[in-house]
JSON list of C-alpha atoms in Angstrom, two decimals:
[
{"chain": "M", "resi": 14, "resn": "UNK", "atom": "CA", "xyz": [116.59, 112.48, 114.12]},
{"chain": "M", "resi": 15, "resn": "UNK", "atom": "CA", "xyz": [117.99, 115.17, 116.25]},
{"chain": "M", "resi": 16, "resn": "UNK", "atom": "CA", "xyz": [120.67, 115.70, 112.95]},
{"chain": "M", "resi": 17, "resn": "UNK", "atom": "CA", "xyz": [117.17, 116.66, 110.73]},
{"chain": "M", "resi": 18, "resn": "UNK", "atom": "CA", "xyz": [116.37, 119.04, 112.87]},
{"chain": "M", "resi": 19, "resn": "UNK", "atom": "CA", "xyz": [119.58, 120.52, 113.33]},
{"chain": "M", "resi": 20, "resn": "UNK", "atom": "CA", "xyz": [120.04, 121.38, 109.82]},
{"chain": "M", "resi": 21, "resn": "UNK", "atom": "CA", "xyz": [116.87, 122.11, 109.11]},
{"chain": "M", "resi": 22, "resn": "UNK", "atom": "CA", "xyz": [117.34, 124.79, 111.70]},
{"chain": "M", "resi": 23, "resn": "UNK", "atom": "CA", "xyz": [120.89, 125.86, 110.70]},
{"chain": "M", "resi": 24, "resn": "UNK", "atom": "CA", "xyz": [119.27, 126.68, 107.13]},
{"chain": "M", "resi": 25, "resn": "UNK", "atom": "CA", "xyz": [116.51, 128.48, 108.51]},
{"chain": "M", "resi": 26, "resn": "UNK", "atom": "CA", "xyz": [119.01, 130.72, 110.47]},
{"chain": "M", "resi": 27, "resn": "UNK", "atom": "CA", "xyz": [120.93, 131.01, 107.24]},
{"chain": "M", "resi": 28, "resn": "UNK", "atom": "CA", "xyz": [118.09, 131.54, 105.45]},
{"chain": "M", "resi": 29, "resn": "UNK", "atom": "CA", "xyz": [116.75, 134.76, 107.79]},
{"chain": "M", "resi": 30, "resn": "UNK", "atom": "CA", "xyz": [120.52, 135.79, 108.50]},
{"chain": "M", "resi": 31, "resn": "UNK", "atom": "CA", "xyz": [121.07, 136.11, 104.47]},
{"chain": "M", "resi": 32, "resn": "UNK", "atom": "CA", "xyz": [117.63, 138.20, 104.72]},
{"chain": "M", "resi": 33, "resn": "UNK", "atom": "CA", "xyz": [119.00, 140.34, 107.49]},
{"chain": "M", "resi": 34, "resn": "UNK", "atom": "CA", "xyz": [122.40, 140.93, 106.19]},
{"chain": "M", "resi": 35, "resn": "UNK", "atom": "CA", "xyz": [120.65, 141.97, 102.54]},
{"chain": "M", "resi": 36, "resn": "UNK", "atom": "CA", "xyz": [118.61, 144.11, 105.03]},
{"chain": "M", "resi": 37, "resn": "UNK", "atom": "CA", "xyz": [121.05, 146.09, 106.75]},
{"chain": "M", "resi": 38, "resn": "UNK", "atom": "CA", "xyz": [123.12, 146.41, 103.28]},
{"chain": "M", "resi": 39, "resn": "UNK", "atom": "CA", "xyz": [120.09, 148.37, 101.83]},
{"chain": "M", "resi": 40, "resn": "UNK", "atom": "CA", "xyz": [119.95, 150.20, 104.92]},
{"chain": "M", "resi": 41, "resn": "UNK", "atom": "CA", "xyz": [123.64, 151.68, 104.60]},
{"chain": "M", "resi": 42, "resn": "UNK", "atom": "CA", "xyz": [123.62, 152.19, 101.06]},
{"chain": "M", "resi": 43, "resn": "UNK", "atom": "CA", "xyz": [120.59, 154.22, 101.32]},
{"chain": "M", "resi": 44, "resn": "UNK", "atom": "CA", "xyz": [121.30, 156.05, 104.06]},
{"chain": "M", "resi": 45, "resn": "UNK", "atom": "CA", "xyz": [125.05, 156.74, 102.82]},
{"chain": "M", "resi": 46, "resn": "UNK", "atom": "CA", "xyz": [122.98, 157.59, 99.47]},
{"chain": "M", "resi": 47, "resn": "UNK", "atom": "CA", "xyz": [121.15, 160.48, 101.41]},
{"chain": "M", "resi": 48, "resn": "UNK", "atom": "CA", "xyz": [124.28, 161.78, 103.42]},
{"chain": "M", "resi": 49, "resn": "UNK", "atom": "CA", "xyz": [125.66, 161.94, 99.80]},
{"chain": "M", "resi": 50, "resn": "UNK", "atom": "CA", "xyz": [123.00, 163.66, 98.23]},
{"chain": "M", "resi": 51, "resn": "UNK", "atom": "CA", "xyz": [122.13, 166.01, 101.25]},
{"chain": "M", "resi": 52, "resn": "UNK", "atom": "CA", "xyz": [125.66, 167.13, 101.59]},
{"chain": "M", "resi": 53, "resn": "UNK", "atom": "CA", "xyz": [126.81, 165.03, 104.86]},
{"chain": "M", "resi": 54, "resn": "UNK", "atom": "CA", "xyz": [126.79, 166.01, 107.93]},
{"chain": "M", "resi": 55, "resn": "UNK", "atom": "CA", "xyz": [126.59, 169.39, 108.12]},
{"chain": "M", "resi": 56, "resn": "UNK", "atom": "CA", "xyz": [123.41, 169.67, 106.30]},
{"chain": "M", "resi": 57, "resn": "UNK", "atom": "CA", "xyz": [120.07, 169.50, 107.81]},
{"chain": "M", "resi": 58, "resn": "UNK", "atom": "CA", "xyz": [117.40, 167.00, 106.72]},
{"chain": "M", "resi": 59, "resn": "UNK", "atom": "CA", "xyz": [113.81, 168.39, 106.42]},
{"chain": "M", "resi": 60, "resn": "UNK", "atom": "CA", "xyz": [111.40, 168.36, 109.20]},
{"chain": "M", "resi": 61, "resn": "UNK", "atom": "CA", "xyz": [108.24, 165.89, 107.94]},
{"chain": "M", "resi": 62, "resn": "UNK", "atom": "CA", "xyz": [105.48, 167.65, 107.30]},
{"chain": "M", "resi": 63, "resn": "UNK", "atom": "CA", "xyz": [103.66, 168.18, 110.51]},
{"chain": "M", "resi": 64, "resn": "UNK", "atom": "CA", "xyz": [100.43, 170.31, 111.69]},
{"chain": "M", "resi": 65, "resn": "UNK", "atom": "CA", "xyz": [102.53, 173.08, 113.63]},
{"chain": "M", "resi": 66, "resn": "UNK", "atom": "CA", "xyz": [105.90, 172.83, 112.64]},
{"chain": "M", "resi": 67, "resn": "UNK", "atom": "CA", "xyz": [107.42, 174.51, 108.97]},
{"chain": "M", "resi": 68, "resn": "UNK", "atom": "CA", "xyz": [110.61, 172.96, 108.00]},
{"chain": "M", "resi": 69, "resn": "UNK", "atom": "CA", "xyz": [112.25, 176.51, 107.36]},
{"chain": "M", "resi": 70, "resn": "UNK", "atom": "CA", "xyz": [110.92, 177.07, 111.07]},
{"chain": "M", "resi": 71, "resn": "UNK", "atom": "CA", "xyz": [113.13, 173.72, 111.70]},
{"chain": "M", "resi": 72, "resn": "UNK", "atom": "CA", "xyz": [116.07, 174.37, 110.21]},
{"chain": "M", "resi": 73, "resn": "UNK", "atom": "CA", "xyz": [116.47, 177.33, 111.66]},
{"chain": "M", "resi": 74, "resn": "UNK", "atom": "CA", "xyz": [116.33, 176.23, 114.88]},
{"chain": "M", "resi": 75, "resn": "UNK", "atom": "CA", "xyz": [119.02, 173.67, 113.50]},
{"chain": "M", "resi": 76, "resn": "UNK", "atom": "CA", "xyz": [121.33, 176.02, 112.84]},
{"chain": "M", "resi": 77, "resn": "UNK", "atom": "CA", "xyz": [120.69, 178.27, 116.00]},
{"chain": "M", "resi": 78, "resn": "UNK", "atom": "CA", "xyz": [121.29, 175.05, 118.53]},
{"chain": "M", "resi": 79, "resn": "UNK", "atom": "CA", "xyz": [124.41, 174.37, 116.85]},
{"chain": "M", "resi": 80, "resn": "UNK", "atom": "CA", "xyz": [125.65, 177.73, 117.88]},
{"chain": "M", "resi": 81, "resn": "UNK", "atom": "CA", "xyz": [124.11, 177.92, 120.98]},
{"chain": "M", "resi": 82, "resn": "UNK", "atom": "CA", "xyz": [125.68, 174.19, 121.42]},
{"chain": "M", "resi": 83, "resn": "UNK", "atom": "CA", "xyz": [128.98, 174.57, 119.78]},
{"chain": "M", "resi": 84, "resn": "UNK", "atom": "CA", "xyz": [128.48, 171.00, 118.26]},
{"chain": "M", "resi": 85, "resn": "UNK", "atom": "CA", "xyz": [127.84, 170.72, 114.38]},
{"chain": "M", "resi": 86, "resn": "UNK", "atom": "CA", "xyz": [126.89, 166.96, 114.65]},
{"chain": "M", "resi": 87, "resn": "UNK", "atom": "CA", "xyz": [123.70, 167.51, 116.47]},
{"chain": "M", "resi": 88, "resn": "UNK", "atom": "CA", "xyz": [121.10, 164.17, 116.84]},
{"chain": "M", "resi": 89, "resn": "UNK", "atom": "CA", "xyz": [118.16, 165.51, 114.25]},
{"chain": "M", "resi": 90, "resn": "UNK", "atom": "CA", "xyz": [115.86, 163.04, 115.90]},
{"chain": "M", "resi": 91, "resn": "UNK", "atom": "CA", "xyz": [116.24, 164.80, 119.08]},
{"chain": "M", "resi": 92, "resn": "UNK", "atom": "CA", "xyz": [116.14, 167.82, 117.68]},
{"chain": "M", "resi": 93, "resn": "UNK", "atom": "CA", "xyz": [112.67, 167.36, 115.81]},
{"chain": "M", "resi": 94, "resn": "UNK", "atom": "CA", "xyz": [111.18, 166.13, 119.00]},
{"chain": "M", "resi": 95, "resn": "UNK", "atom": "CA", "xyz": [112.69, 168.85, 121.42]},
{"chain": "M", "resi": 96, "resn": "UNK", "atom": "CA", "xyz": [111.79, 171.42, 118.36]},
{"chain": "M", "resi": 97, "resn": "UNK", "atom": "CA", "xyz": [107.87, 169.96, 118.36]},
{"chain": "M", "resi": 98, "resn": "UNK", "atom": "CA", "xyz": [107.35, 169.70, 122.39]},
{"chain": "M", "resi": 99, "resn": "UNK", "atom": "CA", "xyz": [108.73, 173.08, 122.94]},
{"chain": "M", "resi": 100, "resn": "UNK", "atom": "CA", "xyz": [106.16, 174.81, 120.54]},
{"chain": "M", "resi": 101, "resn": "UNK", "atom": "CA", "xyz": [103.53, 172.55, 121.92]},
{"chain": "M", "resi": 102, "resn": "UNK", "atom": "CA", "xyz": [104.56, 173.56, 125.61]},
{"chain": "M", "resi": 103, "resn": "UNK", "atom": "CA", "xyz": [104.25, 177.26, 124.00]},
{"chain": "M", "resi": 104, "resn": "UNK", "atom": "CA", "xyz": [102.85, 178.67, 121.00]},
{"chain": "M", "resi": 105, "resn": "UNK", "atom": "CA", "xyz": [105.57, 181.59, 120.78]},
{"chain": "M", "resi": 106, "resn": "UNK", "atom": "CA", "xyz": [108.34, 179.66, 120.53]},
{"chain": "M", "resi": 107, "resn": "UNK", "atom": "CA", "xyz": [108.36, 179.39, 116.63]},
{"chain": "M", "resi": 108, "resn": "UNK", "atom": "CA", "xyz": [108.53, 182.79, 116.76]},
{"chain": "M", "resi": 109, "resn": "UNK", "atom": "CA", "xyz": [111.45, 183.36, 119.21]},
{"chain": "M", "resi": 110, "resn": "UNK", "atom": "CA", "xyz": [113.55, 180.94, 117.62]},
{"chain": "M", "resi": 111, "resn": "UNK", "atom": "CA", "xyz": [112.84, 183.16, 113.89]},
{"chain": "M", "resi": 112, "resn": "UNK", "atom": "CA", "xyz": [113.68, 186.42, 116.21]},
{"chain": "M", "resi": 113, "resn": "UNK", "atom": "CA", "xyz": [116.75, 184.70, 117.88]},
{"chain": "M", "resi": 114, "resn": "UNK", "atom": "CA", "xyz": [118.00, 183.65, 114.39]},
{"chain": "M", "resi": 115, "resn": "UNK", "atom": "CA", "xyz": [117.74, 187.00, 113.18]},
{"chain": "M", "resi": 116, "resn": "UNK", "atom": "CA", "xyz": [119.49, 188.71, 115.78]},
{"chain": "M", "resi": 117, "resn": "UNK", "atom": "CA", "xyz": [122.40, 186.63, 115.31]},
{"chain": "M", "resi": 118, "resn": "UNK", "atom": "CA", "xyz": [122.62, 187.04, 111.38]},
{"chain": "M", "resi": 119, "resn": "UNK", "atom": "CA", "xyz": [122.07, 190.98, 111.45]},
{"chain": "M", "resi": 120, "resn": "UNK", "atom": "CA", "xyz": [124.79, 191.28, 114.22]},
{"chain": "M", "resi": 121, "resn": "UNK", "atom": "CA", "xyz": [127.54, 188.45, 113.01]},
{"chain": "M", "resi": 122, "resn": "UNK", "atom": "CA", "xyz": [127.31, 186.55, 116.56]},
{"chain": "M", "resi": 123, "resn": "UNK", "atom": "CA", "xyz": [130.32, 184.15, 116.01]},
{"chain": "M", "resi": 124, "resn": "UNK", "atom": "CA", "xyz": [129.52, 182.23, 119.05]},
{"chain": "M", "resi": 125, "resn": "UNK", "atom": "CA", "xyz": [126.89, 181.28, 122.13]},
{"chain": "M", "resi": 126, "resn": "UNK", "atom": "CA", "xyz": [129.30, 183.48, 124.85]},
{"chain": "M", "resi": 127, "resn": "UNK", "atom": "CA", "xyz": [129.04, 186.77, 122.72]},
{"chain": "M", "resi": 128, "resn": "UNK", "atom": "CA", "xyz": [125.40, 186.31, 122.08]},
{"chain": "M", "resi": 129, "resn": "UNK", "atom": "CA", "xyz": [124.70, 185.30, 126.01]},
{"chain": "M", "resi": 130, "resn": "UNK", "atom": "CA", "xyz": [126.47, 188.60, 126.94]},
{"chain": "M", "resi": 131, "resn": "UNK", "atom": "CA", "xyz": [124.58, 191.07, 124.25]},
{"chain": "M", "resi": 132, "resn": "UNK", "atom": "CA", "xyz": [120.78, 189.58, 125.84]},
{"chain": "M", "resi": 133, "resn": "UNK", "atom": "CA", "xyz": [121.62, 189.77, 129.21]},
{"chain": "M", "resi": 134, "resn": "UNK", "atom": "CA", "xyz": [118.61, 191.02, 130.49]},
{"chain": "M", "resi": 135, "resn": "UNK", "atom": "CA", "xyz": [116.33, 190.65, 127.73]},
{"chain": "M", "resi": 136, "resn": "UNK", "atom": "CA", "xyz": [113.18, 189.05, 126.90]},
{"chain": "M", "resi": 137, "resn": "UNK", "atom": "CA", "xyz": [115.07, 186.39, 124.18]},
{"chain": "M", "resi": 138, "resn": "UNK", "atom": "CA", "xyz": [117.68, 185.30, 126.43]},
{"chain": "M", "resi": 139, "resn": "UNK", "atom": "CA", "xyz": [115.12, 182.91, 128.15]},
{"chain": "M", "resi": 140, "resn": "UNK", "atom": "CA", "xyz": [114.46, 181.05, 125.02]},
{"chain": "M", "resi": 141, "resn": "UNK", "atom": "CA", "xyz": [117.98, 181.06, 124.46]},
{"chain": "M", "resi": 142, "resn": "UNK", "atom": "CA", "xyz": [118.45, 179.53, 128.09]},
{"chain": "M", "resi": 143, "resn": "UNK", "atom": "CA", "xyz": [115.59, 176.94, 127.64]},
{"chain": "M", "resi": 144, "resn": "UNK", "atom": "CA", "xyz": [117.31, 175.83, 124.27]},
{"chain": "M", "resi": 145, "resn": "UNK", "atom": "CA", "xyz": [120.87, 174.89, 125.40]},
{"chain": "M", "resi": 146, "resn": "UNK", "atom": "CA", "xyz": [119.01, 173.59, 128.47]},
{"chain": "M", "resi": 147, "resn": "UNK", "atom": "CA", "xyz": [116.88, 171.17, 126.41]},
{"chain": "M", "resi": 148, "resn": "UNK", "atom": "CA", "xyz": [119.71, 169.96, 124.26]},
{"chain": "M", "resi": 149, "resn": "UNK", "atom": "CA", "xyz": [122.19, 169.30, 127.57]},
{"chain": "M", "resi": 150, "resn": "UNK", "atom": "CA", "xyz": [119.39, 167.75, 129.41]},
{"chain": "M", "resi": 151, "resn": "UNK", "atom": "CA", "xyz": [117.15, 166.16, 127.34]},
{"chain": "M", "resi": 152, "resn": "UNK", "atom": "CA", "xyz": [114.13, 167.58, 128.88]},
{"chain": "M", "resi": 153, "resn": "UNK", "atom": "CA", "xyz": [112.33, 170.65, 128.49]},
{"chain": "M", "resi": 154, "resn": "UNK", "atom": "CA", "xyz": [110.82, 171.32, 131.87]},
{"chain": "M", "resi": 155, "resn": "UNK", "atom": "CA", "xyz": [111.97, 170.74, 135.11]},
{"chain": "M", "resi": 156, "resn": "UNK", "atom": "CA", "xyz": [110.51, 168.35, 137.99]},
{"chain": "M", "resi": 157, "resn": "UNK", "atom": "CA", "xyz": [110.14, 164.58, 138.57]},
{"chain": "M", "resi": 158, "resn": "UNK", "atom": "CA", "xyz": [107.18, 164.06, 135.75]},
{"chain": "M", "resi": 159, "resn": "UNK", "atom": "CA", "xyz": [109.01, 165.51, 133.24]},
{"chain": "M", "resi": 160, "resn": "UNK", "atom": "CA", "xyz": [109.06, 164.26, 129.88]},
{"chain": "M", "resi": 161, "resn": "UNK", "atom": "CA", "xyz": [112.50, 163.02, 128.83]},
{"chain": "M", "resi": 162, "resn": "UNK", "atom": "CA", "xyz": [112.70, 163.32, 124.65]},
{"chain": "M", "resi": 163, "resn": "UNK", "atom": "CA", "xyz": [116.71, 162.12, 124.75]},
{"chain": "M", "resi": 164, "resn": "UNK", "atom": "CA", "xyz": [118.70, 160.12, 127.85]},
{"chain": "M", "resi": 165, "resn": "UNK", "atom": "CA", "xyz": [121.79, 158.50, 125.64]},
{"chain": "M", "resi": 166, "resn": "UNK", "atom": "CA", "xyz": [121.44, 161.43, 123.37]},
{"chain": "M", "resi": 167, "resn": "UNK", "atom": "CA", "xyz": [121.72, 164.68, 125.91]},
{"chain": "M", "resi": 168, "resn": "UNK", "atom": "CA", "xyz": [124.90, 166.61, 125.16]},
{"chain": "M", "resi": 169, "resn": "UNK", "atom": "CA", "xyz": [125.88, 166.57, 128.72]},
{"chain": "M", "resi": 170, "resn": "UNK", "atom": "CA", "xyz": [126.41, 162.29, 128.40]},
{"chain": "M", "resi": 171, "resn": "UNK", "atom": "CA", "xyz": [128.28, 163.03, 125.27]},
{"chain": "M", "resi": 172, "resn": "UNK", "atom": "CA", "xyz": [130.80, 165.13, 126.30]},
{"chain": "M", "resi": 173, "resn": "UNK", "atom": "CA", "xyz": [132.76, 163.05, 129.00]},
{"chain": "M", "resi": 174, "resn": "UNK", "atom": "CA", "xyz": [131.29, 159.99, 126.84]},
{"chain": "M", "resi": 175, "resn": "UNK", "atom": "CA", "xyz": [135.21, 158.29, 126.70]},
{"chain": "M", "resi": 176, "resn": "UNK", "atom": "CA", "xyz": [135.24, 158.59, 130.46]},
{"chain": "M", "resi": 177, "resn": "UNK", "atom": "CA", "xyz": [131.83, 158.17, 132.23]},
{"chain": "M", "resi": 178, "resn": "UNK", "atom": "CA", "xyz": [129.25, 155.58, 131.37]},
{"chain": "M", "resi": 179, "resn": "UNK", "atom": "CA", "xyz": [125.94, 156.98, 131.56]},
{"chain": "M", "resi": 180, "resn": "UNK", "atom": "CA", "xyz": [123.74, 156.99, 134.71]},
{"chain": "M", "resi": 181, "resn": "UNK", "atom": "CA", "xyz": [121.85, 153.81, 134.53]},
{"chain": "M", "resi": 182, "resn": "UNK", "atom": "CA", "xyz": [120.46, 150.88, 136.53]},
{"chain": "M", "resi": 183, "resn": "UNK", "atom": "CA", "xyz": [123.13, 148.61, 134.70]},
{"chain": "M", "resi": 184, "resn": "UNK", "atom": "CA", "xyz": [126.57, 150.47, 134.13]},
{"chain": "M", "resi": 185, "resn": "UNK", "atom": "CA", "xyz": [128.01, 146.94, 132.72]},
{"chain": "M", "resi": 186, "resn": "UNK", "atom": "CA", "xyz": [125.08, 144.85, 132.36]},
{"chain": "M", "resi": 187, "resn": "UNK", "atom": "CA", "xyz": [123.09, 142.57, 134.44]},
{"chain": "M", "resi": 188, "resn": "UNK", "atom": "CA", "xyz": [124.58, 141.52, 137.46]},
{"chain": "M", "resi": 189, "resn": "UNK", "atom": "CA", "xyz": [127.55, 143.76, 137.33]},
{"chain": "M", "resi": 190, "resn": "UNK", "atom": "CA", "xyz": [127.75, 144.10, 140.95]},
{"chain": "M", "resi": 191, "resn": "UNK", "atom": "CA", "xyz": [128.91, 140.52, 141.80]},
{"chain": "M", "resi": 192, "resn": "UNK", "atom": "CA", "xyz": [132.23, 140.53, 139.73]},
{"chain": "M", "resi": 193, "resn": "UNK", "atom": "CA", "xyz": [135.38, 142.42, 142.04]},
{"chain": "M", "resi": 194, "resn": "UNK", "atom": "CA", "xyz": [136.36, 145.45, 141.33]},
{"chain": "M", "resi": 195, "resn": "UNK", "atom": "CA", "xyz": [139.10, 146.15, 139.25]},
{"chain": "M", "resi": 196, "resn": "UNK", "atom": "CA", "xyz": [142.64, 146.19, 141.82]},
{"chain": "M", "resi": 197, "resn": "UNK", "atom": "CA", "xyz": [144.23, 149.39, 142.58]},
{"chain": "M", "resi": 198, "resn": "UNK", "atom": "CA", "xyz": [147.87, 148.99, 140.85]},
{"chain": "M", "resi": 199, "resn": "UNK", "atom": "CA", "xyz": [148.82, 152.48, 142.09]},
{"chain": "M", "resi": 200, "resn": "UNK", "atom": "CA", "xyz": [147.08, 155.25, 144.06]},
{"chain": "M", "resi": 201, "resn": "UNK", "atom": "CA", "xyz": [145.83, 158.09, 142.65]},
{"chain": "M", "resi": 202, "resn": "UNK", "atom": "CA", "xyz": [148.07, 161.85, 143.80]},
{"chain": "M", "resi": 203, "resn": "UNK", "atom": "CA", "xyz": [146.17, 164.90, 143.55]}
]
């Protein structure tokens, strides 16, 4: 009896396995499809259609975090939600991000250092600020209530990624407090 169910059981599980392998083997075509079509990486996917936000508006701010970043590879998730709260939090923002852009084509900023030092001092180096900020943190405003729009994601998890896990409640699962800590084969000289 117990043999029935068994195999009924293992060919349901093969049965939904099959549908979940065929599942995830759409998935990658199509999504190597669109990083095919679209040009890979370094393109940038249109914003959906939303009430406030122009995907122009989007790309551009795109291609302005990447230089204010230094990272090409930039999470476009993360971006359309940082890009939407930040001209919800304030209806200029659009509008600094178009003058920010600007700036840098017209005067050939190569890089984030060159175009921190020419708006010293100026009204657009706060929107500059609260960019980079947003992307390294993951938040755009500060204080305990803040709304976080990317923990794994945030650049400043990513960069010492090979070396740190990220701050969580479970660095190495549940329970990862009871097993002994790795030995000491050698001290560490400073």
């Amino acid at each position: 009896m117990k043999d029935n169910n068994n195999s009924e059981e293992k060919s349901e599980l093969s049965t939904s396995g099959r549908f979940r392998r065929n599942l995830l083997s759409r998935s990658g075509s199509l999504i190597a499809g669109f990083a095919l079509v679209s040009g890979g990486l370094t393109a940038v996917p249109a914003l959906a259609s939303t009430e406030n936000n122009d995907a122009a508006d989007f790309t551009a701010f795109i291609r302005l975090s990447r230089l204010l970043t230094g990272h090409n590879s930039l999470d476009i998730q993360l971006g359309e939600r940082l890009y939407s709260a930040m001209c919800q939090q304030n209806a200029q923002f659009a509008g600094w991000v178009k003058q920010l852009s600007d700036y840098v084509q017209q005067n050939n900023i190569p890089d984030v250092e060159t175009l921190d030092e020419k708006l010293k001092q100026q009204p657009l180096h706060e929107p500059m600020m609260a960019i980079v900020k947003a992307w390294y943190s993951g938040v755009i405003e500060p204080g305990y209530h803040a709304t976080v729009y990317g923990y794994q994601q945030a650049l400043m998890y990513q960069i010492p990624r090979d070396g740190m896990v990220i701050p969580t409640y479970a660095h190495n699962g549940p329970d990862y407090w009871v097993a002994n800590p790795p030995p000491v084969d050698r001290l560490l000289t400073f």
